[in-house]
Amino acid sequence: MAESLEKHFSIDAGNGKKMEGCPYSVFEDGHDVQEYIIPPKGYKFIGFKCVMQPENRIYDGRLIAQYEKLPFSDRIMDYKLPILIGIAAIIVIGLIIFLLTRIPNGKDMQSQRLEKAENSIIATDSIKAETPVQILSEEVTQPADEQVPEADTDINKPEEEPVPVQTVTASSQPSELFKQEFWGLIHQRTLQMDDYTDLYNKYKSQGVSGDEFEYLRLTILKDFATFKSWYPKLRSISVSELQNINTIEDLVKEINKH
C-alpha cells in the first residue's frame, strides 16, 4: 500500500547536465538525486523547483534544477590552469627573445672567419687559368607520329540501363511505426525510462494498439518500482539473443528466466 502512494518526479537538469543513469526522485525536493546534477561552469547547484503535472500518467511532477552564480574568487579557480599556462608561455617567449638578442655577436664572428677563408681561396685560384666548360643539352622530343591512344569508344555499344534505386518508405500505420521503434529500444537494451516514456507519449493519441503497446503501458511504464525490477532482467539478456526476439510472448519468456 505504501508503494501505491509513492510519488515519482522526472529530473530536468535545466542549463546544466545530469549524469548518465540518473534515476527518478520520489521526493518533491529531489534530495535523493542531487548528486547526479552537473551545474554549468561558474555556477553551483542550489536545489530543485518542483512543477506538479497532474495530467501526466507516468510522473507526478517534474524537478527543474536551479543554479546560482559562484563568487568571483571561486570562479577564478576554474581558470587556474589556463592562467598558469599563460604565465609559462610568457616566460618561455621572454627567454627566447633574450637568447635571440645574444646570437648576432657570435654570428658576426663566424661571418668574419668565412669571409677571410673565401678571400684566401680567391687569391689562390686567381693564378690558375680558367677553362670554359661547354654544356650541351639535348631536347628530348616526342615523335610527331606517336599519339596518345584515345579511349576506346563504340558508338554502336548500347548504353547500360541505370539500376533502379529501391527506396524504403515507412509504413503509414502508426501501429507499425510504433512497433518498429519499440523493438528498436528492446534490441538495443535501452535502460533509460525516459526513452520508453517518450515513445509512449509520441503514440498514445494516435490510436495505437497491439501487444507491444499494452506491454509498454502496463508493464514497462506501470510505475517506477516495476521498471527498476524489469530493466536488470532485460540487461541480463545478451544482444545476440535479443536480436532473435520479435514477439512479446518470446520476450516475456526470456525475461522470466532471469
PDB file of C-alpha atoms in Angstrom:
ATOM      1  CA  MET A   1       0.000   0.000   0.000  1.00  0.00           C
ATOM      2  CA  ALA A   2       2.937   2.300   0.678  1.00  0.00           C
ATOM      3  CA  GLU A   3       4.236   1.858  -2.867  1.00  0.00           C
ATOM      4  CA  SER A   4       0.933   2.948  -4.414  1.00  0.00           C
ATOM      5  CA  LEU A   5       1.242   6.282  -2.573  1.00  0.00           C
ATOM      6  CA  GLU A   6       4.856   6.794  -3.599  1.00  0.00           C
ATOM      7  CA  LYS A   7       5.341   9.754  -5.938  1.00  0.00           C
ATOM      8  CA  HIS A   8       7.682   9.897  -8.900  1.00  0.00           C
ATOM      9  CA  PHE A   9       9.305  13.023 -10.299  1.00  0.00           C
ATOM     10  CA  SER A  10      11.239  13.266 -13.551  1.00  0.00           C
ATOM     11  CA  ILE A  11      14.509  15.211 -13.461  1.00  0.00           C
ATOM     12  CA  ASP A  12      15.217  18.258 -15.657  1.00  0.00           C
ATOM     13  CA  ALA A  13      18.850  19.489 -15.414  1.00  0.00           C
ATOM     14  CA  GLY A  14      17.932  22.931 -16.815  1.00  0.00           C
ATOM     15  CA  ASN A  15      21.072  24.754 -18.003  1.00  0.00           C
ATOM     16  CA  GLY A  16      23.267  22.040 -16.519  1.00  0.00           C
ATOM     17  CA  LYS A  17      23.562  18.327 -17.208  1.00  0.00           C
ATOM     18  CA  LYS A  18      22.551  15.147 -15.445  1.00  0.00           C
ATOM     19  CA  MET A  19      24.807  12.131 -15.181  1.00  0.00           C
ATOM     20  CA  GLU A  20      24.002   9.003 -17.167  1.00  0.00           C
ATOM     21  CA  GLY A  21      21.781   6.650 -15.227  1.00  0.00           C
ATOM     22  CA  CYS A  22      20.117   9.441 -13.254  1.00  0.00           C
ATOM     23  CA  PRO A  23      17.065   7.856 -11.543  1.00  0.00           C
ATOM     24  CA  TYR A  24      13.741   9.426 -10.735  1.00  0.00           C
ATOM     25  CA  SER A  25      13.161  11.127  -7.439  1.00  0.00           C
ATOM     26  CA  VAL A  26      10.448  10.104  -5.047  1.00  0.00           C
ATOM     27  CA  PHE A  27      10.738  13.368  -3.087  1.00  0.00           C
ATOM     28  CA  GLU A  28       9.481  16.810  -4.041  1.00  0.00           C
ATOM     29  CA  ASP A  29      12.815  18.384  -3.074  1.00  0.00           C
ATOM     30  CA  GLY A  30      14.806  15.781  -5.074  1.00  0.00           C
ATOM     31  CA  HIS A  31      17.451  15.348  -2.379  1.00  0.00           C
ATOM     32  CA  ASP A  32      17.890  11.685  -3.362  1.00  0.00           C
ATOM     33  CA  VAL A  33      19.169  12.550  -6.873  1.00  0.00           C
ATOM     34  CA  GLN A  34      21.005  15.852  -6.405  1.00  0.00           C
ATOM     35  CA  GLU A  35      24.437  14.150  -6.726  1.00  0.00           C
ATOM     36  CA  TYR A  36      23.529  13.328 -10.358  1.00  0.00           C
ATOM     37  CA  ILE A  37      23.308  17.024 -11.323  1.00  0.00           C
ATOM     38  CA  ILE A  38      26.289  18.688 -13.046  1.00  0.00           C
ATOM     39  CA  PRO A  39      25.995  22.511 -12.871  1.00  0.00           C
ATOM     40  CA  PRO A  40      27.226  24.719 -15.753  1.00  0.00           C
ATOM     41  CA  LYS A  41      30.701  26.209 -15.427  1.00  0.00           C
ATOM     42  CA  GLY A  42      30.827  29.119 -12.986  1.00  0.00           C
ATOM     43  CA  TYR A  43      27.600  28.116 -11.223  1.00  0.00           C
ATOM     44  CA  LYS A  44      26.620  25.942  -8.274  1.00  0.00           C
ATOM     45  CA  PHE A  45      23.554  23.761  -7.813  1.00  0.00           C
ATOM     46  CA  ILE A  46      21.190  25.092  -5.105  1.00  0.00           C
ATOM     47  CA  GLY A  47      18.168  22.773  -5.364  1.00  0.00           C
ATOM     48  CA  PHE A  48      15.140  21.848  -7.453  1.00  0.00           C
ATOM     49  CA  LYS A  49      11.994  23.681  -8.446  1.00  0.00           C
ATOM     50  CA  CYS A  50       9.048  21.278  -8.335  1.00  0.00           C
ATOM     51  CA  VAL A  51       6.423  21.601 -11.069  1.00  0.00           C
ATOM     52  CA  MET A  52       3.453  19.302 -10.493  1.00  0.00           C
ATOM     53  CA  GLN A  53       1.939  17.614 -13.549  1.00  0.00           C
ATOM     54  CA  PRO A  54      -1.460  16.171 -12.605  1.00  0.00           C
ATOM     55  CA  GLU A  55      -2.233  15.423 -16.261  1.00  0.00           C
ATOM     56  CA  ASN A  56       0.871  13.189 -16.653  1.00  0.00           C
ATOM     57  CA  ARG A  57       0.057   9.488 -16.271  1.00  0.00           C
ATOM     58  CA  ILE A  58       3.657   8.485 -15.621  1.00  0.00           C
ATOM     59  CA  TYR A  59       5.044  11.157 -13.273  1.00  0.00           C
ATOM     60  CA  ASP A  60       3.510  13.251 -10.550  1.00  0.00           C
ATOM     61  CA  GLY A  61       5.683  16.198 -11.498  1.00  0.00           C
ATOM     62  CA  ARG A  62       8.988  17.481 -12.791  1.00  0.00           C
ATOM     63  CA  LEU A  63      12.002  18.697 -10.784  1.00  0.00           C
ATOM     64  CA  ILE A  64      13.917  21.505 -12.523  1.00  0.00           C
ATOM     65  CA  ALA A  65      17.473  22.091 -11.298  1.00  0.00           C
ATOM     66  CA  GLN A  66      18.266  25.600 -10.073  1.00  0.00           C
ATOM     67  CA  TYR A  67      21.710  27.228 -10.097  1.00  0.00           C
ATOM     68  CA  GLU A  68      23.453  30.226  -8.570  1.00  0.00           C
ATOM     69  CA  LYS A  69      26.465  32.073  -9.948  1.00  0.00           C
ATOM     70  CA  LEU A  70      29.659  31.445  -7.986  1.00  0.00           C
ATOM     71  CA  PRO A  71      31.579  34.367  -6.428  1.00  0.00           C
ATOM     72  CA  PHE A  72      34.459  35.717  -8.498  1.00  0.00           C
ATOM     73  CA  SER A  73      37.018  34.226  -6.084  1.00  0.00           C
ATOM     74  CA  ASP A  74      35.575  30.752  -6.681  1.00  0.00           C
ATOM     75  CA  ARG A  75      35.168  31.206 -10.431  1.00  0.00           C
ATOM     76  CA  ILE A  76      38.805  32.240 -10.872  1.00  0.00           C
ATOM     77  CA  MET A  77      39.845  28.791  -9.603  1.00  0.00           C
ATOM     78  CA  ASP A  78      38.212  27.228 -12.670  1.00  0.00           C
ATOM     79  CA  TYR A  79      40.678  29.174 -14.819  1.00  0.00           C
ATOM     80  CA  LYS A  80      43.752  28.471 -12.692  1.00  0.00           C
ATOM     81  CA  LEU A  81      45.269  26.029 -15.188  1.00  0.00           C
ATOM     82  CA  PRO A  82      44.867  28.345 -18.248  1.00  0.00           C
ATOM     83  CA  ILE A  83      46.389  31.204 -16.231  1.00  0.00           C
ATOM     84  CA  LEU A  84      49.393  29.088 -15.259  1.00  0.00           C
ATOM     85  CA  ILE A  85      49.832  28.019 -18.881  1.00  0.00           C
ATOM     86  CA  GLY A  86      49.701  31.672 -19.990  1.00  0.00           C
ATOM     87  CA  ILE A  87      52.347  32.679 -17.438  1.00  0.00           C
ATOM     88  CA  ALA A  88      54.594  29.808 -18.504  1.00  0.00           C
ATOM     89  CA  ALA A  89      54.184  30.830 -22.175  1.00  0.00           C
ATOM     90  CA  ILE A  90      55.188  34.428 -21.361  1.00  0.00           C
ATOM     91  CA  ILE A  91      58.308  33.200 -19.541  1.00  0.00           C
ATOM     92  CA  VAL A  92      59.307  30.946 -22.459  1.00  0.00           C
ATOM     93  CA  ILE A  93      58.779  33.746 -25.014  1.00  0.00           C
ATOM     94  CA  GLY A  94      60.840  36.140 -22.907  1.00  0.00           C
ATOM     95  CA  LEU A  95      63.659  33.585 -22.661  1.00  0.00           C
ATOM     96  CA  ILE A  96      63.634  33.064 -26.428  1.00  0.00           C
ATOM     97  CA  ILE A  97      63.789  36.822 -27.078  1.00  0.00           C
ATOM     98  CA  PHE A  98      66.706  37.126 -24.632  1.00  0.00           C
ATOM     99  CA  LEU A  99      68.651  34.360 -26.389  1.00  0.00           C
ATOM    100  CA  LEU A 100      67.956  35.797 -29.837  1.00  0.00           C
ATOM    101  CA  THR A 101      69.407  39.182 -28.840  1.00  0.00           C
ATOM    102  CA  ARG A 102      72.734  37.476 -27.976  1.00  0.00           C
ATOM    103  CA  ILE A 103      73.082  35.425 -31.171  1.00  0.00           C
ATOM    104  CA  PRO A 104      74.165  38.226 -33.597  1.00  0.00           C
ATOM    105  CA  ASN A 105      77.542  38.763 -31.830  1.00  0.00           C
ATOM    106  CA  GLY A 106      78.604  35.167 -32.348  1.00  0.00           C
ATOM    107  CA  LYS A 107      77.143  35.195 -35.852  1.00  0.00           C
ATOM    108  CA  ASP A 108      79.259  38.221 -36.820  1.00  0.00           C
ATOM    109  CA  MET A 109      82.453  36.461 -35.687  1.00  0.00           C
ATOM    110  CA  GLN A 110      81.576  33.405 -37.745  1.00  0.00           C
ATOM    111  CA  SER A 111      80.872  35.588 -40.799  1.00  0.00           C
ATOM    112  CA  GLN A 112      84.267  37.248 -40.473  1.00  0.00           C
ATOM    113  CA  ARG A 113      86.016  33.840 -40.412  1.00  0.00           C
ATOM    114  CA  LEU A 114      84.122  32.712 -43.518  1.00  0.00           C
ATOM    115  CA  GLU A 115      84.944  35.942 -45.342  1.00  0.00           C
ATOM    116  CA  LYS A 116      88.695  35.528 -44.658  1.00  0.00           C
ATOM    117  CA  ALA A 117      88.599  31.920 -45.878  1.00  0.00           C
ATOM    118  CA  GLU A 118      86.803  32.944 -49.089  1.00  0.00           C
ATOM    119  CA  ASN A 119      89.347  35.728 -49.797  1.00  0.00           C
ATOM    120  CA  SER A 120      92.187  33.233 -49.361  1.00  0.00           C
ATOM    121  CA  ILE A 121      90.609  30.790 -51.826  1.00  0.00           C
ATOM    122  CA  ILE A 122      90.009  33.559 -54.403  1.00  0.00           C
ATOM    123  CA  ALA A 123      93.649  34.701 -54.182  1.00  0.00           C
ATOM    124  CA  THR A 124      94.889  31.143 -54.736  1.00  0.00           C
ATOM    125  CA  ASP A 125      92.600  30.457 -57.648  1.00  0.00           C
ATOM    126  CA  SER A 126      93.321  33.787 -59.417  1.00  0.00           C
ATOM    127  CA  ILE A 127      96.671  32.451 -60.732  1.00  0.00           C
ATOM    128  CA  LYS A 128      95.028  29.474 -62.396  1.00  0.00           C
ATOM    129  CA  ALA A 129      93.737  29.645 -65.931  1.00  0.00           C
ATOM    130  CA  GLU A 130      90.049  29.243 -66.242  1.00  0.00           C
ATOM    131  CA  THR A 131      88.868  26.656 -68.750  1.00  0.00           C
ATOM    132  CA  PRO A 132      85.438  27.321 -70.118  1.00  0.00           C
ATOM    133  CA  VAL A 133      83.148  24.377 -69.951  1.00  0.00           C
ATOM    134  CA  GLN A 134      80.644  23.914 -72.693  1.00  0.00           C
ATOM    135  CA  ILE A 135      77.459  22.337 -71.565  1.00  0.00           C
ATOM    136  CA  LEU A 136      75.497  20.555 -74.212  1.00  0.00           C
ATOM    137  CA  SER A 137      71.863  19.999 -73.724  1.00  0.00           C
ATOM    138  CA  GLU A 138      69.594  17.853 -75.760  1.00  0.00           C
ATOM    139  CA  GLU A 139      65.970  18.464 -76.057  1.00  0.00           C
ATOM    140  CA  VAL A 140      64.053  15.247 -75.955  1.00  0.00           C
ATOM    141  CA  THR A 141      61.025  15.455 -78.129  1.00  0.00           C
ATOM    142  CA  GLN A 142      58.349  13.018 -78.737  1.00  0.00           C
ATOM    143  CA  PRO A 143      57.989  11.791 -82.331  1.00  0.00           C
ATOM    144  CA  ALA A 144      55.202  13.506 -84.138  1.00  0.00           C
ATOM    145  CA  ASP A 145      53.759  10.213 -85.340  1.00  0.00           C
ATOM    146  CA  GLU A 146      53.318   8.961 -81.795  1.00  0.00           C
ATOM    147  CA  GLN A 147      49.952   9.924 -80.482  1.00  0.00           C
ATOM    148  CA  VAL A 148      48.340   9.176 -77.235  1.00  0.00           C
ATOM    149  CA  PRO A 149      45.753   6.492 -77.886  1.00  0.00           C
ATOM    150  CA  GLU A 150      42.276   7.733 -77.406  1.00  0.00           C
ATOM    151  CA  ALA A 151      39.825   5.941 -75.212  1.00  0.00           C
ATOM    152  CA  ASP A 152      38.072   3.132 -76.980  1.00  0.00           C
ATOM    153  CA  THR A 153      34.599   4.323 -77.786  1.00  0.00           C
ATOM    154  CA  ASP A 154      31.964   2.394 -79.590  1.00  0.00           C
ATOM    155  CA  ILE A 155      29.027   4.432 -80.792  1.00  0.00           C
ATOM    156  CA  ASN A 156      27.124   1.227 -81.532  1.00  0.00           C
ATOM    157  CA  LYS A 157      27.562  -0.089 -77.980  1.00  0.00           C
ATOM    158  CA  PRO A 158      24.210   0.136 -76.218  1.00  0.00           C
ATOM    159  CA  GLU A 159      24.097   2.288 -73.141  1.00  0.00           C
ATOM    160  CA  GLU A 160      23.739   0.455 -69.851  1.00  0.00           C
ATOM    161  CA  GLU A 161      20.408   0.986 -68.213  1.00  0.00           C
ATOM    162  CA  PRO A 162      20.679   2.502 -64.727  1.00  0.00           C
ATOM    163  CA  VAL A 163      19.916   0.137 -61.879  1.00  0.00           C
ATOM    164  CA  PRO A 164      16.656   1.216 -60.281  1.00  0.00           C
ATOM    165  CA  VAL A 165      17.158   2.542 -56.778  1.00  0.00           C
ATOM    166  CA  GLN A 166      14.915   0.903 -54.236  1.00  0.00           C
ATOM    167  CA  THR A 167      13.529   3.345 -51.758  1.00  0.00           C
ATOM    168  CA  VAL A 168      12.276   2.210 -48.392  1.00  0.00           C
ATOM    169  CA  THR A 169       9.196   4.065 -47.252  1.00  0.00           C
ATOM    170  CA  ALA A 170       7.939   3.880 -43.714  1.00  0.00           C
ATOM    171  CA  SER A 171       4.501   2.425 -43.179  1.00  0.00           C
ATOM    172  CA  SER A 172       1.751   4.980 -42.821  1.00  0.00           C
ATOM    173  CA  GLN A 173       0.152   2.966 -40.000  1.00  0.00           C
ATOM    174  CA  PRO A 174       1.023   4.404 -36.556  1.00  0.00           C
ATOM    175  CA  SER A 175       0.864   0.907 -35.023  1.00  0.00           C
ATOM    176  CA  GLU A 176       3.547  -0.391 -37.400  1.00  0.00           C
ATOM    177  CA  LEU A 177       5.775   2.619 -36.809  1.00  0.00           C
ATOM    178  CA  PHE A 178       5.354   2.232 -33.056  1.00  0.00           C
ATOM    179  CA  LYS A 179       6.179  -1.475 -33.269  1.00  0.00           C
ATOM    180  CA  GLN A 180       9.425  -0.788 -35.163  1.00  0.00           C
ATOM    181  CA  GLU A 181      10.561   1.852 -32.653  1.00  0.00           C
ATOM    182  CA  PHE A 182       9.567  -0.319 -29.663  1.00  0.00           C
ATOM    183  CA  TRP A 183      11.649  -3.293 -30.816  1.00  0.00           C
ATOM    184  CA  GLY A 184      14.481  -0.924 -31.661  1.00  0.00           C
ATOM    185  CA  LEU A 185      14.647   0.092 -27.979  1.00  0.00           C
ATOM    186  CA  ILE A 186      14.395  -3.535 -26.811  1.00  0.00           C
ATOM    187  CA  HIS A 187      17.072  -4.842 -29.212  1.00  0.00           C
ATOM    188  CA  GLN A 188      19.447  -2.060 -28.092  1.00  0.00           C
ATOM    189  CA  ARG A 189      18.797  -2.923 -24.426  1.00  0.00           C
ATOM    190  CA  THR A 190      17.770   0.667 -23.699  1.00  0.00           C
ATOM    191  CA  LEU A 191      17.809   1.116 -19.923  1.00  0.00           C
ATOM    192  CA  GLN A 192      16.541   4.713 -19.607  1.00  0.00           C
ATOM    193  CA  MET A 193      12.876   5.044 -18.615  1.00  0.00           C
ATOM    194  CA  ASP A 194      12.776   8.428 -20.382  1.00  0.00           C
ATOM    195  CA  ASP A 195      13.153   6.749 -23.796  1.00  0.00           C
ATOM    196  CA  TYR A 196      10.161   4.450 -23.184  1.00  0.00           C
ATOM    197  CA  THR A 197       8.129   7.357 -21.805  1.00  0.00           C
ATOM    198  CA  ASP A 198       8.882   9.478 -24.897  1.00  0.00           C
ATOM    199  CA  LEU A 199       7.794   6.589 -27.144  1.00  0.00           C
ATOM    200  CA  TYR A 200       4.529   6.209 -25.225  1.00  0.00           C
ATOM    201  CA  ASN A 201       3.757   9.944 -25.308  1.00  0.00           C
ATOM    202  CA  LYS A 202       4.518  10.046 -29.044  1.00  0.00           C
ATOM    203  CA  TYR A 203       1.906   7.424 -29.990  1.00  0.00           C
ATOM    204  CA  LYS A 204      -0.677   7.426 -27.167  1.00  0.00           C
ATOM    205  CA  SER A 205      -3.009   9.818 -29.046  1.00  0.00           C
ATOM    206  CA  GLN A 206      -2.695   8.072 -32.445  1.00  0.00           C
ATOM    207  CA  GLY A 207      -4.913   5.069 -31.728  1.00  0.00           C
ATOM    208  CA  VAL A 208      -2.002   2.644 -31.472  1.00  0.00           C
ATOM    209  CA  SER A 209      -2.871  -0.871 -30.301  1.00  0.00           C
ATOM    210  CA  GLY A 210      -1.251  -4.273 -30.092  1.00  0.00           C
ATOM    211  CA  ASP A 211       0.712  -6.466 -27.689  1.00  0.00           C
ATOM    212  CA  GLU A 212       3.762  -4.199 -27.784  1.00  0.00           C
ATOM    213  CA  PHE A 213       1.790  -1.086 -26.814  1.00  0.00           C
ATOM    214  CA  GLU A 214      -0.011  -2.862 -23.961  1.00  0.00           C
ATOM    215  CA  TYR A 215       3.257  -4.327 -22.667  1.00  0.00           C
ATOM    216  CA  LEU A 216       4.858  -0.874 -22.707  1.00  0.00           C
ATOM    217  CA  ARG A 217       1.905   0.731 -20.923  1.00  0.00           C
ATOM    218  CA  LEU A 218       1.069  -1.965 -18.354  1.00  0.00           C
ATOM    219  CA  THR A 219       4.492  -3.460 -17.618  1.00  0.00           C
ATOM    220  CA  ILE A 220       7.446  -1.221 -18.521  1.00  0.00           C
ATOM    221  CA  LEU A 221       5.729   2.053 -17.539  1.00  0.00           C
ATOM    222  CA  LYS A 222       3.403   0.719 -14.850  1.00  0.00           C
ATOM    223  CA  ASP A 223       5.383   2.517 -12.132  1.00  0.00           C
ATOM    224  CA  PHE A 224       8.976   3.220 -11.240  1.00  0.00           C
ATOM    225  CA  ALA A 225       9.289   0.238  -8.867  1.00  0.00           C
ATOM    226  CA  THR A 226       8.203  -2.134 -11.651  1.00  0.00           C
ATOM    227  CA  PHE A 227      10.638  -0.558 -14.082  1.00  0.00           C
ATOM    228  CA  LYS A 228      13.503  -0.882 -11.565  1.00  0.00           C
ATOM    229  CA  SER A 229      12.883  -4.627 -11.310  1.00  0.00           C
ATOM    230  CA  TRP A 230      12.329  -5.057 -15.066  1.00  0.00           C
ATOM    231  CA  TYR A 231      15.349  -3.416 -16.692  1.00  0.00           C
ATOM    232  CA  PRO A 232      18.042  -5.529 -14.886  1.00  0.00           C
ATOM    233  CA  LYS A 233      16.364  -8.614 -16.372  1.00  0.00           C
ATOM    234  CA  LEU A 234      16.480  -7.044 -19.835  1.00  0.00           C
ATOM    235  CA  ARG A 235      20.146  -6.142 -19.357  1.00  0.00           C
ATOM    236  CA  SER A 236      20.960  -9.753 -18.436  1.00  0.00           C
ATOM    237  CA  ILE A 237      19.856 -10.907 -21.911  1.00  0.00           C
ATOM    238  CA  SER A 238      22.675 -10.763 -24.456  1.00  0.00           C
ATOM    239  CA  VAL A 239      22.367  -8.529 -27.516  1.00  0.00           C
ATOM    240  CA  SER A 240      22.600 -11.517 -29.863  1.00  0.00           C
ATOM    241  CA  GLU A 241      19.699 -13.236 -28.098  1.00  0.00           C
ATOM    242  CA  LEU A 242      17.585 -10.096 -28.178  1.00  0.00           C
ATOM    243  CA  GLN A 243      18.002  -9.755 -31.937  1.00  0.00           C
ATOM    244  CA  ASN A 244      16.043 -13.028 -32.365  1.00  0.00           C
ATOM    245  CA  ILE A 245      13.158 -11.879 -30.142  1.00  0.00           C
ATOM    246  CA  ASN A 246      10.395 -10.133 -32.058  1.00  0.00           C
ATOM    247  CA  THR A 247       7.226 -11.009 -30.144  1.00  0.00           C
ATOM    248  CA  ILE A 248       6.038 -10.073 -26.675  1.00  0.00           C
ATOM    249  CA  GLU A 249       5.431 -13.732 -25.880  1.00  0.00           C
ATOM    250  CA  ASP A 250       9.091 -14.615 -26.552  1.00  0.00           C
ATOM    251  CA  LEU A 251      10.282 -11.522 -24.664  1.00  0.00           C
ATOM    252  CA  VAL A 252       8.232 -12.425 -21.588  1.00  0.00           C
ATOM    253  CA  LYS A 253       9.569 -15.985 -21.641  1.00  0.00           C
ATOM    254  CA  GLU A 254      13.150 -14.766 -21.777  1.00  0.00           C
ATOM    255  CA  ILE A 255      12.558 -12.090 -19.095  1.00  0.00           C
ATOM    256  CA  ASN A 256      11.047 -14.697 -16.759  1.00  0.00           C
ATOM    257  CA  LYS A 257      14.216 -16.805 -16.974  1.00  0.00           C
ATOM    258  CA  HIS A 258      16.164 -14.117 -15.124  1.00  0.00           C
TER     259      HIS A 258
END
